[in-house]
């Protein structure tokens, strides 16, 4: 398919946190005539409040207070807009659903209701953001993404149905772009029965990339609160510097291994359709950002260092392993069944250790529990917590001489629980105690990025 020159712009939660921030974003949208689709996150903080309502048992009073905090964020924006009536009516409807769902007796046990509740953050922010563009003189329309963003029925972590998204977008979304800028919701989808689903936390980037793919867009901009992707998280070291350019592979590795700027699945659609992805700051668009492209001018051995927290190490052990074939197969069949992705694996004569991502209250955490229970039926299982995964992302890490020795020199003084070359030449990872991980990243950064 031909690229149409279309640009999709996605604005994260901090970029649409309040009216002033939304104004910056609206200007970015209007400055580029190719931007016809805008994807927004919920205003900063709102999804966290919604997650609390959906997952934590609360008293009546706590529920009311949480609703009030959400309401305060939305109403402040509405007020700054001058309280236009049509927007007011729609906002009241959404706030009304919020109250009904938040007090629903089965909410804590019904993933479908939880997703319907979680979708409200994006539905409110997109309604308000469309009005911000209109008030600046743009022709903008709020569009319900559930009409096109088809997923399976895995609530909390819907899997996008690519062919249907493409067809539905061609039918229902593309025609709207002729005279309008469409403002729609990130993170939200619907299954084939029309139930609301979500794509998992941080899923708005993924939405933007999926729509870019479905509409054959040329570019997809991810506007956030940092001026691009850095060599490492600037909160870990002030020596971190922004990267002007990254390859799809490098960006995908970085996202997978914990770089917070992009949702890990975002690069898949971009890769498939060769869509250039830009990451920049909506507060300082003039500072530029990072372009993520298929081929970079330079592909250095070391590009960045990432960290992923809350890792658990699972060790499975059985004397049978010495003799029996097929043990590993059974272990990994259980892992696959629960849709877990394993990053690091080491094996010994009678045991296998692997790591699992384990953010609290996540779908992954629940699946991990179920997986461990099932593993216990076939072997001894031990689960250790308190690890972080530190990853060096780069190029040709397997083949270039001296690449790993510089890395090892930097981490020589730490207790490394697991060390792994990735299955591709783009990463090398270490499992370290969480108390050490900040220092490990700083030392690696110094060795790999500050000496030359
Ligand atoms: N609002 C959702 C979240 O906070 C999705 C997103 O922001 O990308 O996880
Ligand atoms: Mg976000």
CSV table of C-alpha atoms and ligand atoms in Angstrom, one decimal:
chain,number,residue,atom,x,y,z
A,1,UNK,CA,0.0,0.0,0.0
A,2,UNK,CA,1.0,3.6,-0.6
A,3,UNK,CA,1.8,5.9,2.2
A,4,UNK,CA,-0.5,8.9,2.0
A,5,UNK,CA,1.7,11.4,3.8
A,6,UNK,CA,-0.7,11.3,6.7
A,7,UNK,CA,0.6,12.0,10.2
A,8,UNK,CA,-0.9,10.7,13.4
A,9,UNK,CA,-0.1,12.6,16.5
A,10,UNK,CA,-0.4,11.1,20.0
A,11,UNK,CA,-0.3,13.1,23.2
A,12,UNK,CA,0.4,11.4,26.5
A,13,UNK,CA,-1.2,12.1,29.8
A,14,UNK,CA,1.1,14.9,31.0
A,15,UNK,CA,0.6,16.6,27.6
A,16,UNK,CA,-3.1,16.7,28.1
A,17,UNK,CA,-3.0,17.1,31.9
A,18,UNK,CA,-4.8,20.5,31.9
A,19,UNK,CA,-6.1,23.2,29.5
A,20,UNK,CA,-2.7,25.0,29.2
A,21,UNK,CA,-0.9,21.8,28.2
A,22,UNK,CA,-3.7,20.9,25.8
A,23,UNK,CA,-3.2,24.3,24.1
A,24,UNK,CA,0.4,23.5,23.4
A,25,UNK,CA,-0.7,20.3,21.9
A,26,UNK,CA,-3.4,21.8,19.8
A,27,UNK,CA,-0.9,24.3,18.3
A,28,UNK,CA,1.4,21.4,17.4
A,29,UNK,CA,-1.6,19.7,15.7
A,30,UNK,CA,-2.6,22.8,13.7
A,31,UNK,CA,1.0,23.6,12.7
A,32,UNK,CA,1.2,20.4,10.6
A,33,UNK,CA,-1.5,20.1,7.9
A,34,UNK,CA,-0.7,16.4,7.5
A,35,UNK,CA,-1.9,15.7,11.1
A,36,UNK,CA,-5.4,14.4,10.6
A,37,UNK,CA,-5.7,11.9,13.4
A,38,UNK,CA,-5.0,12.8,17.0
A,39,UNK,CA,-4.8,10.1,19.7
A,40,UNK,CA,-4.9,11.2,23.3
A,41,UNK,CA,-4.2,9.5,26.7
A,42,UNK,CA,-6.3,10.3,29.7
A,43,UNK,CA,-5.3,13.5,31.5
A,44,UNK,CA,-2.4,12.7,33.9
A,45,UNK,CA,-3.5,10.9,37.0
A,46,UNK,CA,-7.0,10.0,35.8
A,47,UNK,CA,-6.2,6.4,34.7
A,48,UNK,CA,-4.5,5.8,38.0
A,49,UNK,CA,-7.6,6.9,39.9
A,50,UNK,CA,-9.8,4.7,37.6
A,51,UNK,CA,-7.5,1.7,38.2
A,52,UNK,CA,-7.9,2.2,42.0
A,53,UNK,CA,-11.7,2.3,41.6
A,54,UNK,CA,-11.6,-0.8,39.4
A,55,UNK,CA,-9.2,-2.9,41.5
A,56,UNK,CA,-9.1,-1.8,45.1
A,57,UNK,CA,-11.8,-2.6,47.6
A,58,UNK,CA,-12.8,0.9,48.9
A,59,UNK,CA,-15.3,2.4,51.3
A,60,UNK,CA,-18.2,4.4,50.0
A,61,UNK,CA,-16.4,7.5,51.1
A,62,UNK,CA,-13.1,6.6,49.4
A,63,UNK,CA,-15.0,5.9,46.2
A,64,UNK,CA,-16.7,9.3,46.4
A,65,UNK,CA,-13.4,11.0,47.0
A,66,UNK,CA,-11.7,9.3,44.1
A,67,UNK,CA,-14.6,10.3,41.8
A,68,UNK,CA,-14.3,13.9,43.0
A,69,UNK,CA,-10.6,14.0,42.2
A,70,UNK,CA,-11.3,12.8,38.6
A,71,UNK,CA,-14.1,15.2,38.3
A,72,UNK,CA,-11.9,18.1,39.5
A,73,UNK,CA,-9.4,17.4,36.7
A,74,UNK,CA,-12.0,17.2,34.0
A,75,UNK,CA,-14.1,20.2,35.2
A,76,UNK,CA,-11.1,22.5,35.4
A,77,UNK,CA,-10.4,21.9,31.7
A,78,UNK,CA,-14.1,22.3,30.9
A,79,UNK,CA,-14.2,25.6,32.8
A,80,UNK,CA,-11.1,26.9,31.0
A,81,UNK,CA,-12.9,26.2,27.8
A,82,UNK,CA,-15.7,28.6,28.8
A,83,UNK,CA,-18.2,25.7,29.5
A,84,UNK,CA,-19.6,25.2,26.1
A,85,UNK,CA,-23.0,23.6,26.3
A,86,UNK,CA,-22.7,20.7,23.9
A,87,UNK,CA,-19.4,19.6,25.4
A,88,UNK,CA,-20.9,20.0,28.9
A,89,UNK,CA,-23.7,17.6,28.1
A,90,UNK,CA,-21.4,14.9,26.8
A,91,UNK,CA,-19.0,15.4,29.7
A,92,UNK,CA,-21.9,15.1,32.2
A,93,UNK,CA,-22.9,11.8,30.6
A,94,UNK,CA,-19.5,10.4,30.9
A,95,UNK,CA,-19.2,11.5,34.5
A,96,UNK,CA,-22.6,10.0,35.2
A,97,UNK,CA,-21.4,6.6,33.8
A,98,UNK,CA,-18.3,7.0,36.0
A,99,UNK,CA,-20.4,7.2,39.1
A,100,UNK,CA,-22.7,4.3,38.1
A,101,UNK,CA,-19.8,2.0,37.2
A,102,UNK,CA,-17.7,3.0,40.3
A,103,UNK,CA,-20.5,1.9,42.6
A,104,UNK,CA,-21.4,-1.2,40.6
A,105,UNK,CA,-21.5,-4.1,43.0
A,106,UNK,CA,-19.6,-6.5,40.7
A,107,UNK,CA,-17.0,-4.1,39.5
A,108,UNK,CA,-14.1,-5.8,41.4
A,109,UNK,CA,-14.9,-9.1,39.8
A,110,UNK,CA,-15.9,-8.2,36.3
A,111,UNK,CA,-13.0,-7.4,34.0
A,112,UNK,CA,-15.5,-6.2,31.3
A,113,UNK,CA,-16.9,-3.6,33.7
A,114,UNK,CA,-13.3,-2.6,34.7
A,115,UNK,CA,-12.4,-1.9,31.2
A,116,UNK,CA,-15.5,0.1,30.5
A,117,UNK,CA,-14.6,2.2,33.6
A,118,UNK,CA,-11.0,2.6,32.5
A,119,UNK,CA,-12.0,3.8,29.1
A,120,UNK,CA,-13.6,6.9,30.6
A,121,UNK,CA,-10.3,8.8,31.1
A,122,UNK,CA,-9.5,8.8,27.4
A,123,UNK,CA,-13.2,9.4,26.4
A,124,UNK,CA,-13.2,12.5,28.5
A,125,UNK,CA,-9.8,13.9,27.5
A,126,UNK,CA,-10.6,13.4,23.8
A,127,UNK,CA,-13.9,15.2,24.1
A,128,UNK,CA,-12.2,18.1,25.7
A,129,UNK,CA,-9.2,18.2,23.5
A,130,UNK,CA,-11.3,18.2,20.3
A,131,UNK,CA,-12.9,21.4,21.7
A,132,UNK,CA,-9.5,23.0,22.4
A,133,UNK,CA,-8.7,22.6,18.7
A,134,UNK,CA,-12.0,23.9,17.6
A,135,UNK,CA,-11.5,27.0,19.8
A,136,UNK,CA,-8.2,27.6,18.0
A,137,UNK,CA,-10.1,27.6,14.8
A,138,UNK,CA,-9.4,24.0,13.7
A,139,UNK,CA,-12.1,21.7,12.3
A,140,UNK,CA,-12.0,18.9,14.8
A,141,UNK,CA,-14.3,16.1,15.7
A,142,UNK,CA,-14.3,13.7,18.6
A,143,UNK,CA,-14.4,10.1,17.3
A,144,UNK,CA,-15.2,6.9,19.3
A,145,UNK,CA,-12.2,4.6,18.6
A,146,UNK,CA,-14.3,1.6,19.6
A,147,UNK,CA,-15.9,1.7,16.2
A,148,UNK,CA,-12.6,0.8,14.6
A,149,UNK,CA,-10.1,-0.5,17.2
A,150,UNK,CA,-11.3,-4.1,17.3
A,151,UNK,CA,-9.6,-6.4,19.8
A,152,UNK,CA,-10.2,-9.9,21.1
A,153,UNK,CA,-12.1,-10.2,24.4
A,154,UNK,CA,-9.0,-10.3,26.7
A,155,UNK,CA,-10.1,-7.5,29.1
A,156,UNK,CA,-7.2,-5.5,30.5
A,157,UNK,CA,-4.9,-6.6,27.7
A,158,UNK,CA,-6.9,-6.8,24.4
A,159,UNK,CA,-5.1,-8.2,21.4
A,160,UNK,CA,-5.7,-6.0,18.3
A,161,UNK,CA,-7.3,-7.7,15.3
A,162,UNK,CA,-5.3,-6.1,12.6
A,163,UNK,CA,-7.3,-7.0,9.5
A,164,UNK,CA,-10.6,-5.8,11.1
A,165,UNK,CA,-9.0,-2.6,12.3
A,166,UNK,CA,-7.8,-1.9,8.8
A,167,UNK,CA,-11.2,-2.6,7.2
A,168,UNK,CA,-13.2,-0.7,9.8
A,169,UNK,CA,-10.7,2.3,9.6
A,170,UNK,CA,-11.1,2.4,5.9
A,171,UNK,CA,-14.9,2.4,6.2
A,172,UNK,CA,-15.5,4.6,9.2
A,173,UNK,CA,-12.4,6.6,10.0
A,174,UNK,CA,-10.8,7.5,6.7
A,175,UNK,CA,-13.8,9.3,5.3
A,176,UNK,CA,-13.9,11.6,8.3
A,177,UNK,CA,-10.4,12.9,7.5
A,178,UNK,CA,-11.5,14.7,4.4
A,179,UNK,CA,-12.7,17.8,6.3
A,180,UNK,CA,-11.9,17.1,9.9
A,181,UNK,CA,-9.1,16.5,12.3
A,182,UNK,CA,-10.2,13.4,14.2
A,183,UNK,CA,-9.5,13.3,17.9
A,184,UNK,CA,-9.8,9.9,19.3
A,185,UNK,CA,-8.9,7.8,22.4
A,186,UNK,CA,-5.8,5.8,22.9
A,187,UNK,CA,-5.7,2.7,25.0
A,188,UNK,CA,-9.4,1.8,24.3
A,189,UNK,CA,-10.9,-0.8,22.0
A,190,UNK,CA,-13.9,-3.0,21.6
A,191,UNK,CA,-14.4,-6.7,21.0
A,192,UNK,CA,-16.7,-8.1,18.2
A,193,UNK,CA,-19.7,-8.0,20.6
A,194,UNK,CA,-19.1,-4.3,21.2
A,195,UNK,CA,-17.7,-4.7,24.8
A,196,UNK,CA,-15.2,-2.1,25.7
A,197,UNK,CA,-11.7,-3.4,26.1
A,198,UNK,CA,-8.3,-1.8,26.9
A,199,UNK,CA,-4.8,-2.5,25.6
A,200,UNK,CA,-2.9,-2.5,28.9
A,201,UNK,CA,-1.3,0.4,30.7
A,202,UNK,CA,0.5,2.9,28.5
A,203,UNK,CA,-1.4,1.5,25.5
A,204,UNK,CA,-2.1,4.8,23.8
A,205,UNK,CA,1.2,4.8,21.9
A,206,UNK,CA,0.2,1.4,20.6
A,207,UNK,CA,-3.2,2.7,19.5
A,208,UNK,CA,-1.5,5.5,17.6
A,209,UNK,CA,0.8,3.1,15.8
A,210,UNK,CA,-2.1,0.7,15.0
A,211,UNK,CA,-4.2,3.5,13.5
A,212,UNK,CA,-1.1,4.7,11.6
A,213,UNK,CA,-0.7,1.2,10.2
A,214,UNK,CA,-4.4,0.9,9.3
A,215,UNK,CA,-4.5,4.2,7.6
A,216,UNK,CA,-1.2,3.8,5.8
A,217,UNK,CA,0.2,6.9,7.5
A,218,UNK,CA,3.7,8.1,6.7
A,219,UNK,CA,4.6,9.2,10.2
A,220,UNK,CA,3.4,8.8,13.8
A,221,UNK,CA,4.4,11.4,16.4
A,222,UNK,CA,4.5,10.5,20.1
A,223,UNK,CA,4.3,13.7,22.1
A,224,UNK,CA,5.3,13.3,25.7
A,225,UNK,CA,7.1,15.3,28.4
A,226,UNK,CA,10.7,14.5,27.3
A,227,UNK,CA,12.6,15.7,24.3
A,228,UNK,CA,12.9,12.2,22.8
A,229,UNK,CA,14.5,8.9,23.8
A,230,UNK,CA,17.6,9.2,26.0
A,231,UNK,CA,20.7,7.0,26.4
A,232,UNK,CA,19.2,6.1,29.7
A,233,UNK,CA,16.5,7.4,32.0
A,234,UNK,CA,17.6,11.0,32.8
A,235,UNK,CA,16.2,10.5,36.3
A,236,UNK,CA,18.9,7.9,36.9
A,237,UNK,CA,21.8,10.0,35.7
A,238,UNK,CA,22.0,13.6,34.6
A,239,UNK,CA,24.6,12.5,32.0
A,240,UNK,CA,21.9,10.9,29.9
A,241,UNK,CA,21.5,12.6,26.6
A,242,UNK,CA,18.7,12.5,24.0
A,243,UNK,CA,19.2,10.4,20.9
A,244,UNK,CA,18.4,12.1,17.5
A,245,UNK,CA,17.9,8.8,15.8
A,246,UNK,CA,17.1,5.2,16.6
A,247,UNK,CA,16.4,2.1,14.5
A,248,UNK,CA,13.1,0.3,14.8
A,249,UNK,CA,14.9,-2.7,16.3
A,250,UNK,CA,16.7,-0.6,18.9
A,251,UNK,CA,13.6,1.2,19.9
A,252,UNK,CA,11.7,-2.1,20.2
A,253,UNK,CA,14.4,-3.5,22.4
A,254,UNK,CA,14.5,-0.4,24.5
A,255,UNK,CA,10.7,-0.4,25.0
A,256,UNK,CA,10.6,-4.1,25.8
A,257,UNK,CA,13.4,-3.7,28.3
A,258,UNK,CA,11.9,-0.9,30.2
A,259,UNK,CA,12.5,2.5,28.5
A,260,UNK,CA,9.4,4.3,29.6
A,261,UNK,CA,8.9,6.6,26.6
A,262,UNK,CA,7.3,4.0,24.3
A,263,UNK,CA,4.8,1.2,24.9
A,264,UNK,CA,6.7,-2.0,23.9
A,265,UNK,CA,4.2,-3.0,21.2
A,266,UNK,CA,4.3,0.3,19.5
A,267,UNK,CA,7.2,-0.5,17.1
A,268,UNK,CA,5.5,-3.6,15.6
A,269,UNK,CA,3.0,-1.7,13.4
A,270,UNK,CA,5.7,0.8,12.6
A,271,UNK,CA,8.1,-1.9,11.5
A,272,UNK,CA,5.5,-3.8,9.4
A,273,UNK,CA,4.5,-0.7,7.5
A,274,UNK,CA,7.8,1.3,7.6
A,275,UNK,CA,6.1,4.2,9.4
A,276,UNK,CA,8.6,6.8,10.8
A,277,UNK,CA,8.0,7.4,14.5
A,278,UNK,CA,8.9,10.7,16.2
A,279,UNK,CA,9.2,11.2,20.0
A,280,UNK,CA,9.3,14.7,21.3
A,281,UNK,CA,8.1,17.0,24.1
A,282,UNK,CA,4.8,18.8,23.6
A,283,UNK,CA,6.1,21.6,25.9
A,284,UNK,CA,9.2,22.2,23.9
A,285,UNK,CA,8.5,21.1,20.3
A,286,UNK,CA,11.2,23.4,19.0
A,287,UNK,CA,13.8,21.3,20.7
A,288,UNK,CA,13.2,18.4,18.3
A,289,UNK,CA,13.3,14.8,19.4
A,290,UNK,CA,14.1,11.3,18.3
A,291,UNK,CA,13.3,9.9,14.9
A,292,UNK,CA,12.8,6.1,14.9
A,293,UNK,CA,13.4,4.8,11.4
A,294,UNK,CA,14.3,1.6,9.6
A,295,UNK,CA,17.9,2.5,8.7
A,296,UNK,CA,20.0,4.8,10.8
A,297,UNK,CA,23.1,6.5,9.5
A,298,UNK,CA,25.1,5.1,12.3
A,299,UNK,CA,24.4,1.9,14.2
A,300,UNK,CA,26.7,2.0,17.2
A,301,UNK,CA,27.6,-1.0,19.3
A,302,UNK,CA,26.0,0.7,22.3
A,303,UNK,CA,22.9,2.8,22.0
A,304,UNK,CA,21.2,2.9,25.3
A,305,UNK,CA,20.8,1.4,28.7
A,306,UNK,CA,17.4,0.5,30.1
A,307,UNK,CA,16.1,-0.8,33.3
A,308,UNK,CA,13.0,-2.8,34.1
A,309,UNK,CA,11.9,-3.0,37.7
A,310,UNK,CA,9.8,-5.6,39.6
A,311,UNK,CA,11.3,-8.7,38.1
A,312,UNK,CA,10.8,-12.1,39.6
A,313,UNK,CA,13.1,-15.0,39.1
A,314,UNK,CA,11.5,-18.4,39.0
A,315,UNK,CA,13.5,-21.5,39.3
A,316,UNK,CA,12.0,-24.8,38.5
A,317,UNK,CA,13.7,-28.0,39.5
A,318,UNK,CA,13.1,-31.7,39.1
A,319,UNK,CA,15.4,-34.7,39.4
A,320,UNK,CA,13.5,-36.0,36.4
A,321,UNK,CA,15.2,-33.5,34.3
A,322,UNK,CA,18.4,-35.4,34.3
A,323,UNK,CA,16.9,-38.3,32.4
A,324,UNK,CA,13.6,-37.1,31.0
A,325,UNK,CA,13.3,-35.3,27.7
A,326,UNK,CA,10.4,-33.0,27.3
A,327,UNK,CA,10.6,-31.4,30.7
A,328,UNK,CA,11.5,-28.0,29.3
A,329,UNK,CA,8.8,-28.3,26.8
A,330,UNK,CA,6.2,-28.9,29.5
A,331,UNK,CA,7.5,-25.9,31.5
A,332,UNK,CA,7.4,-23.6,28.5
A,333,UNK,CA,4.0,-24.9,27.4
A,334,UNK,CA,2.6,-23.7,30.7
A,335,UNK,CA,4.3,-20.3,30.3
A,336,UNK,CA,3.0,-20.0,26.8
A,337,UNK,CA,-0.5,-20.9,27.8
A,338,UNK,CA,-0.6,-18.0,30.2
A,339,UNK,CA,0.8,-15.7,27.5
A,340,UNK,CA,3.8,-14.8,29.5
A,341,UNK,CA,7.0,-13.7,27.8
A,342,UNK,CA,10.2,-14.8,29.3
A,343,UNK,CA,13.2,-12.6,28.9
A,344,UNK,CA,16.1,-14.4,30.5
A,345,UNK,CA,16.6,-18.1,30.8
A,346,UNK,CA,19.4,-20.2,32.2
A,347,UNK,CA,19.6,-23.9,32.6
A,348,UNK,CA,21.6,-26.4,34.6
A,349,UNK,CA,21.5,-30.1,34.9
A,350,UNK,CA,18.4,-30.3,37.0
A,351,UNK,CA,17.0,-26.8,37.1
A,352,UNK,CA,15.9,-23.9,34.9
A,353,UNK,CA,15.7,-20.3,36.0
A,354,UNK,CA,13.8,-17.6,34.1
A,355,UNK,CA,12.6,-14.1,34.8
A,356,UNK,CA,9.1,-12.7,34.6
A,357,UNK,CA,7.9,-9.1,34.5
A,358,UNK,CA,5.8,-8.5,37.6
A,359,UNK,CA,4.4,-5.0,38.0
A,360,UNK,CA,2.0,-4.9,40.9
A,361,UNK,CA,-1.7,-5.2,40.1
A,362,UNK,CA,-0.9,-6.0,36.5
A,363,UNK,CA,-2.4,-8.7,34.3
A,364,UNK,CA,1.2,-10.1,34.3
A,365,UNK,CA,1.2,-10.4,38.1
A,366,UNK,CA,-2.0,-12.4,38.1
A,367,UNK,CA,-0.9,-14.6,35.3
A,368,UNK,CA,2.4,-15.2,37.1
A,369,UNK,CA,0.5,-16.5,40.1
A,370,UNK,CA,-1.6,-18.9,38.0
A,371,UNK,CA,1.5,-20.0,36.1
A,372,UNK,CA,3.5,-20.8,39.3
A,373,UNK,CA,0.5,-22.8,40.7
A,374,UNK,CA,0.5,-24.9,37.5
A,375,UNK,CA,4.2,-25.4,37.4
A,376,UNK,CA,4.1,-26.7,41.0
A,377,UNK,CA,2.1,-29.6,39.7
A,378,UNK,CA,5.0,-30.9,37.7
A,379,UNK,CA,8.1,-29.7,39.6
A,380,UNK,CA,9.6,-27.9,42.5
A,381,UNK,CA,9.2,-24.1,42.1
A,382,UNK,CA,10.9,-21.3,43.9
A,383,UNK,CA,10.1,-17.7,43.3
A,384,UNK,CA,12.4,-14.9,44.2
A,385,UNK,CA,11.5,-11.2,44.2
A,386,UNK,CA,13.5,-8.0,44.4
A,387,UNK,CA,15.3,-7.9,41.1
A,388,UNK,CA,15.7,-5.4,38.3
A,389,UNK,CA,16.7,-6.1,34.8
A,390,UNK,CA,19.4,-3.9,33.3
A,391,UNK,CA,19.8,-4.1,29.5
A,392,UNK,CA,22.4,-2.6,27.2
A,393,UNK,CA,20.8,-2.1,23.8
A,394,UNK,CA,23.0,-1.7,20.7
A,395,UNK,CA,24.1,-3.4,17.5
A,396,UNK,CA,26.2,-6.4,16.5
A,397,UNK,CA,26.7,-7.1,20.1
A,398,UNK,CA,27.4,-10.8,19.4
A,399,UNK,CA,30.1,-10.4,16.8
A,400,UNK,CA,32.0,-7.2,17.5
A,401,UNK,CA,35.2,-7.7,19.4
A,402,UNK,CA,35.5,-6.1,22.8
A,403,UNK,CA,31.8,-5.1,23.0
A,404,UNK,CA,31.1,-7.4,25.9
A,405,UNK,CA,34.4,-6.8,27.7
A,406,UNK,CA,33.6,-3.1,28.1
A,407,UNK,CA,30.2,-4.0,29.5
A,408,UNK,CA,31.7,-6.6,31.9
A,409,UNK,CA,34.3,-4.1,33.1
A,410,UNK,CA,31.6,-1.8,34.2
A,411,UNK,CA,29.6,-4.4,36.2
A,412,UNK,CA,32.5,-6.3,37.6
A,413,UNK,CA,31.8,-5.3,41.2
A,414,UNK,CA,28.1,-6.3,41.3
A,415,UNK,CA,26.5,-9.5,42.1
A,416,UNK,CA,24.8,-10.5,38.8
A,417,UNK,CA,22.1,-13.1,39.3
A,418,UNK,CA,21.7,-13.8,35.6
A,419,UNK,CA,23.5,-12.7,32.4
A,420,UNK,CA,22.0,-13.1,29.0
A,421,UNK,CA,22.8,-12.2,25.4
A,422,UNK,CA,19.6,-11.7,23.6
A,423,UNK,CA,18.4,-14.0,20.9
A,424,UNK,CA,19.2,-11.2,18.5
A,425,UNK,CA,22.3,-9.0,18.3
A,426,UNK,CA,20.7,-6.0,19.9
A,427,UNK,CA,20.8,-6.6,23.6
A,428,UNK,CA,22.6,-7.9,26.6
A,429,UNK,CA,20.9,-8.1,30.0
A,430,UNK,CA,21.7,-8.5,33.6
A,431,UNK,CA,19.5,-9.4,36.5
A,432,UNK,CA,20.7,-7.5,39.5
A,433,UNK,CA,19.4,-6.9,43.0
A,434,UNK,CA,17.1,-3.9,43.0
A,435,UNK,CA,19.2,-2.1,45.5
A,436,UNK,CA,22.1,-2.1,43.1
A,437,UNK,CA,20.4,-1.3,39.8
A,438,UNK,CA,20.7,2.5,39.9
A,439,UNK,CA,24.5,2.2,40.4
A,440,UNK,CA,24.8,-0.5,37.8
A,441,UNK,CA,23.1,1.7,35.2
A,442,UNK,CA,25.2,4.7,36.2
A,443,UNK,CA,28.5,2.7,36.0
A,444,UNK,CA,27.5,1.3,32.6
A,445,UNK,CA,26.5,4.7,31.3
A,446,UNK,CA,29.8,6.1,32.4
A,447,UNK,CA,31.8,3.3,30.8
A,448,UNK,CA,29.8,3.2,27.5
A,449,UNK,CA,28.7,6.7,26.9
A,450,UNK,CA,30.8,9.2,28.9
A,451,UNK,CA,34.4,8.1,28.2
A,452,UNK,CA,34.7,9.1,24.6
B,1,LIG,N1,-4.3,6.2,30.1
B,1,LIG,C1,-3.6,4.9,29.9
B,1,LIG,C2,-2.6,4.7,31.0
B,1,LIG,O1,-2.4,5.6,31.8
B,1,LIG,C3,-3.0,4.7,28.6
B,1,LIG,C4,-1.9,5.6,28.2
B,1,LIG,O2,-1.8,6.7,28.8
B,1,LIG,O3,-1.2,5.3,27.3
B,1,LIG,O4,-2.1,3.7,31.1
B,2,LIG,MG1,0.5,7.5,29.5
